[in-house]
PDB file of C-alpha atoms in Angstrom:
ATOM      1  CA  MET J   1     -15.890 -56.515 -72.666  1.00 69.00           C
ATOM      2  CA  VAL J   2     -19.077 -57.328 -70.764  1.00 65.00           C
ATOM      3  CA  GLN J   3     -20.571 -54.384 -68.939  1.00 70.00           C
ATOM      4  CA  PHE J   4     -22.840 -55.227 -66.055  1.00 64.00           C
ATOM      5  CA  PRO J   5     -25.661 -52.890 -65.075  1.00 64.00           C
ATOM      6  CA  THR J   6     -24.727 -50.543 -62.270  1.00 69.00           C
ATOM      7  CA  TYR J   7     -26.850 -49.805 -59.236  1.00 63.00           C
ATOM      8  CA  GLN J   8     -27.500 -46.442 -60.892  1.00 69.00           C
ATOM      9  CA  ASP J   9     -28.909 -48.243 -63.951  1.00 71.00           C
ATOM     10  CA  LEU J  10     -31.164 -50.396 -61.781  1.00 66.00           C
ATOM     11  CA  ASP J  11     -32.220 -47.424 -59.677  1.00 65.00           C
ATOM     12  CA  GLU J  12     -33.278 -45.517 -62.805  1.00 70.00           C
ATOM     13  CA  LEU J  13     -35.091 -48.583 -64.143  1.00 67.00           C
ATOM     14  CA  PHE J  14     -37.163 -49.186 -61.012  1.00 64.00           C
ATOM     15  CA  GLN J  15     -37.402 -45.566 -59.775  1.00 70.00           C
ATOM     16  CA  ASN J  16     -38.556 -46.826 -56.430  1.00 71.00           C
ATOM     17  CA  PRO J  17     -36.630 -46.217 -53.202  1.00 73.00           C
ATOM     18  CA  LYS J  18     -38.122 -49.351 -51.614  1.00 76.00           C
ATOM     19  CA  ILE J  19     -36.464 -51.527 -54.270  1.00 74.00           C
ATOM     20  CA  THR J  20     -33.170 -49.659 -53.870  1.00 76.00           C
ATOM     21  CA  TYR J  21     -33.536 -50.023 -50.103  1.00 74.00           C
ATOM     22  CA  ARG J  22     -33.967 -53.786 -50.355  1.00 78.00           C
ATOM     23  CA  ALA J  23     -31.222 -54.263 -52.945  1.00 76.00           C
ATOM     24  CA  MET J  24     -28.700 -52.196 -50.999  1.00 79.00           C
ATOM     25  CA  ASN J  25     -29.494 -54.041 -47.755  1.00 80.00           C
ATOM     26  CA  PHE J  26     -28.492 -57.280 -49.506  1.00 77.00           C
ATOM     27  CA  TRP J  27     -25.456 -55.794 -51.260  1.00 76.00           C
ATOM     28  CA  PRO J  28     -22.543 -57.902 -49.938  1.00 74.00           C
ATOM     29  CA  PRO J  29     -20.309 -55.027 -48.723  1.00 78.00           C
ATOM     30  CA  LEU J  30     -23.142 -53.671 -46.562  1.00 81.00           C
ATOM     31  CA  TRP J  31     -24.874 -56.908 -45.606  1.00 81.00           C
ATOM     32  CA  GLY J  32     -21.589 -58.593 -44.686  1.00 79.00           C
ATOM     33  CA  SER J  33     -20.644 -55.645 -42.491  1.00 85.00           C
ATOM     34  CA  SER J  34     -23.969 -55.575 -40.607  1.00 91.00           C
ATOM     35  CA  ILE J  35     -24.872 -52.214 -42.157  1.00 92.00           C
ATOM     36  CA  ARG J  36     -28.573 -51.679 -42.804  1.00 93.00           C
ATOM     37  CA  ILE J  37     -30.505 -48.910 -44.474  1.00 92.00           C
ATOM     38  CA  LEU J  38     -33.280 -47.833 -42.131  1.00 94.00           C
ATOM     39  CA  ASP J  39     -34.882 -45.222 -44.361  1.00 92.00           C
ATOM     40  CA  ILE J  40     -34.594 -43.631 -47.806  1.00 91.00           C
ATOM     41  CA  THR J  41     -36.899 -40.776 -48.741  1.00 90.00           C
ATOM     42  CA  ARG J  42     -38.731 -40.921 -52.057  1.00 86.00           C
ATOM     43  CA  ASP J  43     -36.447 -38.248 -53.546  1.00 88.00           C
ATOM     44  CA  TYR J  44     -33.301 -39.986 -52.191  1.00 89.00           C
ATOM     45  CA  ARG J  45     -32.281 -36.770 -50.451  1.00 95.00           C
ATOM     46  CA  ARG J  46     -32.254 -38.270 -46.932  1.00 96.00           C
ATOM     47  CA  ILE J  47     -30.854 -41.674 -45.987  1.00 95.00           C
ATOM     48  CA  ARG J  48     -30.498 -43.180 -42.520  1.00 97.00           C
ATOM     49  CA  VAL J  49     -28.333 -46.241 -41.808  1.00 97.00           C
ATOM     50  CA  ARG J  50     -27.409 -48.402 -38.816  1.00 97.00           C
ATOM     51  CA  LEU J  51     -24.256 -50.365 -38.029  1.00 96.00           C
ATOM     52  CA  SER J  52     -24.751 -53.175 -35.525  1.00 95.00           C
ATOM     53  CA  LEU J  53     -22.104 -54.156 -32.995  1.00 95.00           C
ATOM     54  CA  ASN J  54     -21.543 -57.919 -33.199  1.00 92.00           C
ATOM     55  CA  ARG J  55     -18.708 -60.426 -33.629  1.00 90.00           C
ATOM     56  CA  ILE J  56     -18.201 -59.450 -37.258  1.00 88.00           C
ATOM     57  CA  THR J  57     -17.983 -55.691 -36.632  1.00 89.00           C
ATOM     58  CA  ALA J  58     -16.071 -55.733 -33.331  1.00 89.00           C
ATOM     59  CA  ASN J  59     -12.340 -55.114 -33.208  1.00 90.00           C
ATOM     60  CA  TYR J  60      -9.719 -56.611 -30.904  1.00 91.00           C
ATOM     61  CA  LEU J  61     -11.000 -54.499 -27.978  1.00 93.00           C
ATOM     62  CA  GLY J  62     -14.658 -55.417 -28.534  1.00 93.00           C
ATOM     63  CA  THR J  63     -15.697 -52.022 -29.927  1.00 94.00           C
ATOM     64  CA  LEU J  64     -16.831 -51.193 -33.446  1.00 94.00           C
ATOM     65  CA  TYR J  65     -14.119 -51.668 -36.035  1.00 91.00           C
ATOM     66  CA  GLY J  66     -13.069 -48.350 -37.588  1.00 92.00           C
ATOM     67  CA  GLY J  67     -13.337 -49.735 -41.115  1.00 91.00           C
ATOM     68  CA  SER J  68     -16.977 -50.654 -40.486  1.00 93.00           C
ATOM     69  CA  LEU J  69     -17.681 -47.142 -39.189  1.00 95.00           C
ATOM     70  CA  PHE J  70     -16.216 -45.727 -42.381  1.00 95.00           C
ATOM     71  CA  SER J  71     -18.032 -48.273 -44.587  1.00 93.00           C
ATOM     72  CA  MET J  72     -21.418 -47.287 -43.185  1.00 95.00           C
ATOM     73  CA  CYS J  73     -20.818 -43.797 -44.602  1.00 96.00           C
ATOM     74  CA  ASP J  74     -19.092 -44.705 -47.848  1.00 93.00           C
ATOM     75  CA  PRO J  75     -21.606 -44.984 -50.726  1.00 91.00           C
ATOM     76  CA  TRP J  76     -24.330 -42.529 -49.768  1.00 94.00           C
ATOM     77  CA  TRP J  77     -23.076 -39.069 -50.766  1.00 96.00           C
ATOM     78  CA  VAL J  78     -22.061 -40.196 -54.264  1.00 94.00           C
ATOM     79  CA  MET J  79     -25.370 -42.019 -54.679  1.00 90.00           C
ATOM     80  CA  MET J  80     -27.454 -39.088 -53.452  1.00 94.00           C
ATOM     81  CA  VAL J  81     -25.617 -36.387 -55.427  1.00 96.00           C
ATOM     82  CA  SER J  82     -25.490 -38.524 -58.606  1.00 92.00           C
ATOM     83  CA  ARG J  83     -29.200 -39.187 -58.404  1.00 90.00           C
ATOM     84  CA  ALA J  84     -30.067 -35.544 -57.714  1.00 93.00           C
ATOM     85  CA  LEU J  85     -27.892 -34.164 -60.528  1.00 94.00           C
ATOM     86  CA  GLY J  86     -28.567 -36.885 -63.100  1.00 90.00           C
ATOM     87  CA  ARG J  87     -26.281 -38.359 -65.709  1.00 88.00           C
ATOM     88  CA  GLU J  88     -25.291 -34.916 -66.990  1.00 92.00           C
ATOM     89  CA  TYR J  89     -22.698 -34.894 -64.193  1.00 94.00           C
ATOM     90  CA  SER J  90     -19.805 -37.154 -63.212  1.00 94.00           C
ATOM     91  CA  VAL J  91     -19.683 -37.657 -59.449  1.00 95.00           C
ATOM     92  CA  TRP J  92     -16.845 -39.490 -57.705  1.00 95.00           C
ATOM     93  CA  ASP J  93     -15.318 -39.774 -54.261  1.00 96.00           C
ATOM     94  CA  LYS J  94     -12.101 -37.772 -54.168  1.00 97.00           C
ATOM     95  CA  SER J  95     -10.941 -38.084 -50.577  1.00 97.00           C
ATOM     96  CA  ALA J  96     -12.139 -38.911 -47.104  1.00 97.00           C
ATOM     97  CA  HIS J  97     -11.059 -39.123 -43.518  1.00 97.00           C
ATOM     98  CA  ILE J  98     -12.604 -40.124 -40.240  1.00 97.00           C
ATOM     99  CA  GLU J  99     -12.269 -38.684 -36.750  1.00 97.00           C
ATOM    100  CA  PHE J 100     -12.723 -41.222 -33.966  1.00 97.00           C
ATOM    101  CA  LEU J 101     -14.142 -39.430 -30.926  1.00 97.00           C
ATOM    102  CA  ARG J 102     -15.326 -42.272 -28.643  1.00 96.00           C
ATOM    103  CA  PRO J 103     -15.274 -46.074 -28.739  1.00 95.00           C
ATOM    104  CA  GLY J 104     -18.326 -47.594 -30.405  1.00 94.00           C
ATOM    105  CA  ARG J 105     -19.714 -49.896 -27.721  1.00 95.00           C
ATOM    106  CA  GLN J 106     -23.239 -50.272 -29.177  1.00 96.00           C
ATOM    107  CA  HIS J 107     -25.198 -50.016 -32.427  1.00 97.00           C
ATOM    108  CA  VAL J 108     -24.637 -46.688 -34.185  1.00 98.00           C
ATOM    109  CA  PHE J 109     -26.480 -44.603 -36.761  1.00 98.00           C
ATOM    110  CA  ALA J 110     -25.684 -42.087 -39.487  1.00 98.00           C
ATOM    111  CA  GLU J 111     -27.997 -39.788 -41.390  1.00 98.00           C
ATOM    112  CA  PHE J 112     -27.281 -38.131 -44.721  1.00 98.00           C
ATOM    113  CA  HIS J 113     -29.329 -35.150 -45.860  1.00 98.00           C
ATOM    114  CA  LEU J 114     -28.749 -33.427 -49.206  1.00 98.00           C
ATOM    115  CA  THR J 115     -30.176 -29.903 -49.254  1.00 98.00           C
ATOM    116  CA  ASP J 116     -31.241 -27.702 -52.167  1.00 97.00           C
ATOM    117  CA  GLN J 117     -28.636 -25.161 -51.058  1.00 98.00           C
ATOM    118  CA  VAL J 118     -25.781 -27.666 -51.426  1.00 98.00           C
ATOM    119  CA  LEU J 119     -27.105 -28.931 -54.767  1.00 97.00           C
ATOM    120  CA  ASN J 120     -27.313 -25.372 -56.107  1.00 97.00           C
ATOM    121  CA  GLN J 121     -23.770 -24.714 -54.897  1.00 97.00           C
ATOM    122  CA  ILE J 122     -22.555 -27.836 -56.736  1.00 97.00           C
ATOM    123  CA  ARG J 123     -24.445 -26.951 -59.931  1.00 96.00           C
ATOM    124  CA  ASP J 124     -23.068 -23.401 -59.878  1.00 96.00           C
ATOM    125  CA  GLY J 125     -19.533 -24.647 -59.260  1.00 96.00           C
ATOM    126  CA  ALA J 126     -19.653 -27.198 -62.073  1.00 95.00           C
ATOM    127  CA  SER J 127     -21.771 -25.251 -64.569  1.00 89.00           C
ATOM    128  CA  ASP J 128     -18.841 -24.234 -66.790  1.00 89.00           C
ATOM    129  CA  GLY J 129     -17.573 -27.803 -67.167  1.00 90.00           C
ATOM    130  CA  HIS J 130     -14.790 -27.390 -64.620  1.00 93.00           C
ATOM    131  CA  LYS J 131     -14.475 -29.675 -61.640  1.00 95.00           C
ATOM    132  CA  HIS J 132     -16.176 -28.743 -58.401  1.00 97.00           C
ATOM    133  CA  LEU J 133     -15.043 -30.212 -55.083  1.00 98.00           C
ATOM    134  CA  GLN J 134     -17.618 -30.489 -52.313  1.00 98.00           C
ATOM    135  CA  TRP J 135     -17.066 -31.596 -48.714  1.00 98.00           C
ATOM    136  CA  PHE J 136     -19.694 -33.411 -46.663  1.00 98.00           C
ATOM    137  CA  THR J 137     -19.490 -34.226 -42.950  1.00 98.00           C
ATOM    138  CA  THR J 138     -21.494 -37.011 -41.349  1.00 98.00           C
ATOM    139  CA  GLU J 139     -21.706 -37.692 -37.638  1.00 98.00           C
ATOM    140  CA  ILE J 140     -21.954 -41.275 -36.427  1.00 98.00           C
ATOM    141  CA  ILE J 141     -24.114 -41.371 -33.308  1.00 98.00           C
ATOM    142  CA  THR J 142     -25.475 -43.761 -30.706  1.00 97.00           C
ATOM    143  CA  ALA J 143     -29.174 -44.177 -29.946  1.00 96.00           C
ATOM    144  CA  LYS J 144     -28.648 -41.586 -27.169  1.00 96.00           C
ATOM    145  CA  ARG J 145     -27.271 -39.176 -29.828  1.00 96.00           C
ATOM    146  CA  ASP J 146     -23.689 -39.314 -28.500  1.00 97.00           C
ATOM    147  CA  VAL J 147     -21.277 -38.625 -31.372  1.00 98.00           C
ATOM    148  CA  ILE J 148     -18.631 -41.337 -31.626  1.00 97.00           C
ATOM    149  CA  ALA J 149     -17.084 -40.394 -34.980  1.00 98.00           C
ATOM    150  CA  ARG J 150     -17.211 -37.907 -37.841  1.00 98.00           C
ATOM    151  CA  VAL J 151     -16.640 -38.877 -41.457  1.00 98.00           C
ATOM    152  CA  HIS J 152     -15.539 -36.179 -43.898  1.00 98.00           C
ATOM    153  CA  LYS J 153     -15.918 -36.959 -47.602  1.00 98.00           C
ATOM    154  CA  GLU J 154     -14.894 -34.841 -50.543  1.00 98.00           C
ATOM    155  CA  LEU J 155     -16.723 -35.377 -53.821  1.00 98.00           C
ATOM    156  CA  TYR J 156     -15.467 -34.509 -57.269  1.00 98.00           C
ATOM    157  CA  VAL J 157     -18.268 -33.233 -59.516  1.00 97.00           C
ATOM    158  CA  ARG J 158     -17.974 -32.193 -63.154  1.00 96.00           C
ATOM    159  CA  ARG J 159     -20.649 -31.462 -65.709  1.00 95.00           C
ATOM    160  CA  ARG J 160     -20.118 -33.879 -68.609  1.00 90.00           C
ATOM    161  CA  PRO J 161     -18.778 -32.177 -71.740  1.00 86.00           C
ATOM    162  CA  ALA J 162     -21.833 -32.951 -73.898  1.00 75.00           C
ATOM    163  CA  ALA J 163     -24.157 -31.532 -71.234  1.00 56.00           C
ATOM    164  CA  ALA J 164     -22.016 -28.406 -70.760  1.00 53.00           C
ATOM    165  CA  SER J 165     -21.804 -27.732 -74.513  1.00 51.00           C
ATOM    166  CA  GLN J 166     -25.559 -28.248 -74.961  1.00 54.00           C
ATOM    167  CA  LYS J 167     -26.182 -25.715 -72.211  1.00 52.00           C
ATOM    168  CA  ALA J 168     -23.898 -23.232 -73.944  1.00 47.00           C
ATOM    169  CA  ARG J 169     -25.760 -23.663 -77.290  1.00 44.00           C
ATOM    170  CA  ARG J 170     -29.251 -23.218 -75.847  1.00 47.00           C
ATOM    171  CA  PRO J 171     -30.876 -19.915 -76.749  1.00 48.00           C
ATOM    172  CA  VAL J 172     -31.550 -17.624 -73.841  1.00 47.00           C
ATOM    173  CA  SER J 173     -35.262 -17.105 -73.271  1.00 45.00           C
TER     174      SER J 173
END
């Protein structure tokens, strides 16, 4: 079976957020949905995206389609947590839901910020090789900072068995 390189493979190869930024902005699921990355910090711990209101992203009533609102928030938490923890951990989406608070009648924005506190909580929870579930909440806002929706995502994180057993065998210093 042919295995294509993942975005994680390419990200590790280039180690440059500007290349990731450009590649992700042309990734068909984002590009085709009018979702654009506006900023990625060098450590990938903060990402800001925009969803434009246009004919492609408007629903029957002329407001932003709910699926597009969800899509603008979909890949970022897994990408950020995976990159911060490294390949010693498996990171997957487990569940998600969205709260629609107001109609999206203009371009909207979402910002994702991964803190040291949350990363430490994840590492502690997954240190013994058991799964750790972590919730993240992202607000989707207008340029005037009005919240139109909230996306809640639950990630599944587990330290890979080889990494957990190596940690257990290391001598304590």
